[in-house]
C-alpha positions as YAML, in Angstrom:
chain: A
units: angstrom
residues:
- id: 1
  name: GLY
  ca: [32.25, 43.15, 22.67]
- id: 2
  name: SER
  ca: [31.74, 39.48, 23.29]
- id: 3
  name: SER
  ca: [28.02, 39.57, 22.49]
- id: 4
  name: PHE
  ca: [28.96, 40.38, 18.89]
- id: 5
  name: TYR
  ca: [31.06, 37.20, 18.68]
- id: 6
  name: VAL
  ca: [28.38, 35.08, 20.34]
- id: 7
  name: SER
  ca: [25.82, 36.51, 17.94]
- id: 8
  name: GLN
  ca: [28.06, 35.77, 14.95]
- id: 9
  name: TRP
  ca: [28.60, 32.23, 16.20]
- id: 10
  name: LEU
  ca: [24.85, 31.71, 16.70]
- id: 11
  name: GLU
  ca: [24.05, 33.12, 13.26]
- id: 12
  name: TYR
  ca: [26.15, 30.38, 11.70]
- id: 13
  name: TYR
  ca: [24.09, 27.73, 13.49]
- id: 14
  name: MET
  ca: [20.76, 29.51, 13.02]
- id: 15
  name: GLU
  ca: [21.17, 30.02, 9.27]
- id: 16
  name: PRO
  ca: [19.55, 26.64, 8.42]
- id: 17
  name: LEU
  ca: [16.40, 27.80, 10.28]
- id: 18
  name: VAL
  ca: [15.89, 30.85, 8.06]
- id: 19
  name: PRO
  ca: [13.83, 29.01, 5.38]
- id: 20
  name: TYR
  ca: [11.40, 27.82, 8.09]
- id: 21
  name: PHE
  ca: [11.16, 31.33, 9.51]
- id: 22
  name: VAL
  ca: [10.45, 32.65, 6.00]
- id: 23
  name: ARG
  ca: [7.54, 30.19, 5.68]
- id: 24
  name: VAL
  ca: [6.16, 31.20, 9.09]
- id: 25
  name: MET
  ca: [6.38, 34.85, 8.08]
- id: 26
  name: VAL
  ca: [4.54, 34.23, 4.78]
- id: 27
  name: PHE
  ca: [1.76, 32.50, 6.74]
- id: 28
  name: VAL
  ca: [1.54, 35.38, 9.25]
- id: 29
  name: LEU
  ca: [1.57, 38.03, 6.52]
- id: 30
  name: MET
  ca: [-1.18, 36.22, 4.62]
- id: 31
  name: LEU
  ca: [-3.25, 36.12, 7.84]
- id: 32
  name: LEU
  ca: [-2.75, 39.88, 8.07]
- id: 33
  name: GLY
  ca: [-4.01, 40.33, 4.50]
- id: 34
  name: ILE
  ca: [-0.61, 41.09, 3.01]
- id: 35
  name: PRO
  ca: [-0.12, 39.01, -0.15]
- id: 36
  name: ALA
  ca: [3.23, 37.27, 0.23]
- id: 37
  name: THR
  ca: [4.90, 34.22, -1.25]
- id: 38
  name: VAL
  ca: [8.13, 32.35, -0.68]
- id: 39
  name: HIS
  ca: [10.34, 33.43, -3.56]
- id: 40
  name: ASN
  ca: [13.32, 31.35, -2.44]
- id: 41
  name: PRO
  ca: [14.33, 29.97, 0.97]
- id: 42
  name: TYR
  ca: [15.68, 33.37, 2.03]
- id: 43
  name: THR
  ca: [13.26, 35.76, 0.30]
- id: 44
  name: ILE
  ca: [9.61, 36.68, 0.64]
- id: 45
  name: MET
  ca: [7.98, 38.36, -2.34]
- id: 46
  name: LEU
  ca: [5.34, 40.94, -1.41]
- id: 47
  name: ASP
  ca: [2.73, 41.50, -4.12]
- id: 48
  name: THR
  ca: [2.27, 45.27, -3.84]
- id: 49
  name: SER
  ca: [0.33, 47.72, -6.03]
- id: 50
  name: ARG
  ca: [3.73, 48.89, -7.31]
- id: 51
  name: GLY
  ca: [4.66, 45.35, -8.31]
- id: 52
  name: PRO
  ca: [6.49, 42.54, -6.57]
- id: 53
  name: VAL
  ca: [8.85, 43.61, -3.79]
- id: 54
  name: PRO
  ca: [11.43, 41.19, -2.38]
- id: 55
  name: VAL
  ca: [12.16, 41.05, 1.35]
- id: 56
  name: LEU
  ca: [15.42, 39.28, 2.12]
- id: 57
  name: PHE
  ca: [16.07, 37.32, 5.32]
- id: 58
  name: GLU
  ca: [19.19, 36.19, 7.13]
- id: 59
  name: ALA
  ca: [19.84, 34.47, 10.44]
- id: 60
  name: GLY
  ca: [19.79, 37.80, 12.31]
- id: 61
  name: CYS
  ca: [16.16, 38.27, 11.29]
- id: 62
  name: ILE
  ca: [15.14, 35.32, 13.47]
- id: 63
  name: GLY
  ca: [15.79, 37.47, 16.55]
- id: 64
  name: ILE
  ca: [19.14, 36.19, 17.79]
- id: 65
  name: GLN
  ca: [19.94, 39.44, 19.60]
- id: 66
  name: SER
  ca: [16.70, 39.47, 21.60]
- id: 67
  name: PHE
  ca: [17.07, 35.76, 22.46]
- id: 68
  name: LEU
  ca: [20.59, 36.37, 23.75]
- id: 69
  name: ILE
  ca: [19.54, 39.34, 25.85]
- id: 70
  name: PHE
  ca: [16.46, 37.55, 27.18]
- id: 71
  name: SER
  ca: [18.53, 34.45, 27.99]
- id: 72
  name: VAL
  ca: [21.02, 36.40, 30.06]
- id: 73
  name: ILE
  ca: [18.28, 38.28, 31.91]
- id: 74
  name: ILE
  ca: [16.22, 35.15, 32.60]
- id: 75
  name: VAL
  ca: [19.23, 33.14, 33.82]
- id: 76
  name: VAL
  ca: [20.20, 35.88, 36.28]
- id: 77
  name: THR
  ca: [16.58, 36.26, 37.39]
- id: 78
  name: MET
  ca: [16.05, 32.54, 37.86]
- id: 79
  name: ILE
  ca: [19.29, 32.13, 39.84]
- id: 80
  name: GLU
  ca: [18.07, 34.80, 42.25]
- id: 81
  name: GLU
  ca: [14.48, 33.50, 42.37]
- id: 82
  name: SER
  ca: [13.43, 31.08, 45.12]
- id: 83
  name: ALA
  ca: [10.71, 29.36, 43.05]
- id: 84
  name: SER
  ca: [10.71, 25.67, 42.22]
- id: 85
  name: VAL
  ca: [12.71, 24.37, 39.27]
- id: 86
  name: ARG
  ca: [9.42, 23.54, 37.50]
- id: 87
  name: THR
  ca: [8.18, 27.11, 37.91]
- id: 88
  name: LYS
  ca: [11.48, 28.51, 36.69]
- id: 89
  name: MET
  ca: [11.46, 26.23, 33.63]
- id: 90
  name: LEU
  ca: [7.84, 27.04, 32.74]
- id: 91
  name: TRP
  ca: [8.38, 30.79, 33.03]
- id: 92
  name: SER
  ca: [11.64, 30.58, 31.09]
- id: 93
  name: PHE
  ca: [9.90, 28.62, 28.32]
- id: 94
  name: ALA
  ca: [7.02, 31.11, 28.26]
- id: 95
  name: GLY
  ca: [9.54, 33.94, 28.03]
- id: 96
  name: VAL
  ca: [11.38, 32.35, 25.10]
- id: 97
  name: VAL
  ca: [8.10, 31.70, 23.26]
- id: 98
  name: GLY
  ca: [7.01, 35.28, 23.94]
- id: 99
  name: THR
  ca: [10.33, 36.59, 22.65]
- id: 100
  name: PHE
  ca: [9.81, 34.59, 19.44]
- id: 101
  name: VAL
  ca: [6.27, 35.95, 19.05]
- id: 102
  name: VAL
  ca: [7.51, 39.51, 19.59]
- id: 103
  name: ASN
  ca: [10.09, 38.93, 16.86]
- id: 104
  name: ILE
  ca: [7.37, 37.73, 14.48]
- id: 105
  name: ILE
  ca: [5.42, 40.90, 15.28]
- id: 106
  name: ARG
  ca: [8.57, 42.96, 14.62]
- id: 107
  name: VAL
  ca: [9.22, 41.38, 11.24]
- id: 108
  name: SER
  ca: [5.52, 41.63, 10.34]
- id: 109
  name: LEU
  ca: [5.54, 45.37, 11.08]
- id: 110
  name: ILE
  ca: [8.65, 45.85, 8.97]
- id: 111
  name: ALA
  ca: [7.10, 43.86, 6.10]
- id: 112
  name: ALA
  ca: [3.87, 45.88, 6.42]
- id: 113
  name: VAL
  ca: [5.81, 49.14, 6.17]
- id: 114
  name: ILE
  ca: [7.57, 47.84, 3.06]
- id: 115
  name: TYR
  ca: [4.25, 46.62, 1.61]
- id: 116
  name: TYR
  ca: [2.31, 49.84, 2.20]
- id: 117
  name: PHE
  ca: [5.03, 52.48, 1.91]
- id: 118
  name: GLY
  ca: [7.92, 50.87, 0.04]
- id: 119
  name: TYR
  ca: [11.57, 50.60, 0.92]
- id: 120
  name: GLU
  ca: [11.92, 54.34, 1.51]
- id: 121
  name: ASN
  ca: [10.63, 54.12, 5.09]
- id: 122
  name: TRP
  ca: [11.60, 50.63, 6.21]
- id: 123
  name: GLY
  ca: [15.04, 51.58, 7.54]
- id: 124
  name: GLU
  ca: [13.65, 53.85, 10.24]
- id: 125
  name: ILE
  ca: [11.23, 51.29, 11.60]
- id: 126
  name: HIS
  ca: [13.80, 48.49, 11.30]
- id: 127
  name: ALA
  ca: [16.24, 50.50, 13.42]
- id: 128
  name: TRP
  ca: [14.02, 51.04, 16.46]
- id: 129
  name: ILE
  ca: [10.98, 48.73, 16.40]
- id: 130
  name: GLY
  ca: [12.88, 45.69, 17.66]
- id: 131
  name: TYR
  ca: [14.18, 47.56, 20.70]
- id: 132
  name: ALA
  ca: [10.80, 49.09, 21.48]
- id: 133
  name: LEU
  ca: [8.87, 45.82, 21.18]
- id: 134
  name: PHE
  ca: [11.49, 43.87, 23.11]
- id: 135
  name: LEU
  ca: [11.50, 46.36, 25.99]
- id: 136
  name: LEU
  ca: [7.70, 46.33, 26.10]
- id: 137
  name: TRP
  ca: [7.77, 42.52, 26.12]
- id: 138
  name: LEU
  ca: [10.35, 42.43, 28.93]
- id: 139
  name: GLY
  ca: [8.27, 44.81, 31.01]
- id: 140
  name: PHE
  ca: [5.09, 42.82, 30.41]
- id: 141
  name: PHE
  ca: [6.83, 39.49, 31.09]
- id: 142
  name: PHE
  ca: [8.38, 40.63, 34.37]
- id: 143
  name: ILE
  ca: [5.14, 42.22, 35.57]
- id: 144
  name: LEU
  ca: [3.42, 38.88, 34.97]
- id: 145
  name: PHE
  ca: [6.33, 37.01, 36.54]
- id: 146
  name: SER
  ca: [6.28, 39.19, 39.64]
- id: 147
  name: LYS
  ca: [2.53, 38.63, 39.93]
- id: 148
  name: ARG
  ca: [2.73, 34.91, 39.09]
- id: 149
  name: GLU
  ca: [0.80, 33.80, 42.17]
- id: 150
  name: ALA
  ca: [-2.10, 36.06, 41.24]
- id: 151
  name: VAL
  ca: [-1.87, 34.88, 37.61]
- id: 152
  name: ARG
  ca: [-1.85, 31.23, 38.76]
- id: 153
  name: ASN
  ca: [-4.93, 31.83, 40.93]
- id: 154
  name: LYS
  ca: [-6.79, 33.49, 38.04]
- id: 155
  name: ILE
  ca: [-5.96, 30.58, 35.74]
- id: 156
  name: ARG
  ca: [-7.11, 28.14, 38.41]
- id: 157
  name: MET
  ca: [-10.40, 30.05, 38.83]
- id: 158
  name: PHE
  ca: [-10.86, 30.14, 35.04]
- id: 159
  name: ARG
  ca: [-10.34, 26.35, 34.80]
- id: 160
  name: GLN
  ca: [-12.84, 25.71, 37.58]
- id: 161
  name: LYS
  ca: [-15.52, 27.65, 35.71]
- id: 162
  name: PHE
  ca: [-15.08, 25.42, 32.67]
...
């Protein structure tokens, strides 16, 4: 439906960000011990025991779908929520950052599967890992959000100790 068209529209505008995402992913993969280099602005080269393996990226890899879904959910939630505008903005920002981090984890897992097992198995994990991680993130985020007063008090207590 319409989400497809919105996604296509966003991909056009997100495409220039792909080279930056590729660099972030190379950094993350290197931290994880997976030898990776930027081959070109849209490709990471994994240095595997079977030889170099390219991993191609496009705008959809940045996580446009999860950002769209999270945005809709957070807007509806924040309209219904009676919290201050500041609280709503902070939690929305935290949610967007968390969604981005979850996407980095998703792409890292896919790259790890390709690195350790080759292309034969990457399709299966690519098909479901994004949904699984995103749903886990949504659950975690909304549990924290619903307990935000308790979270705020714990942070306050932690700050007082230091």
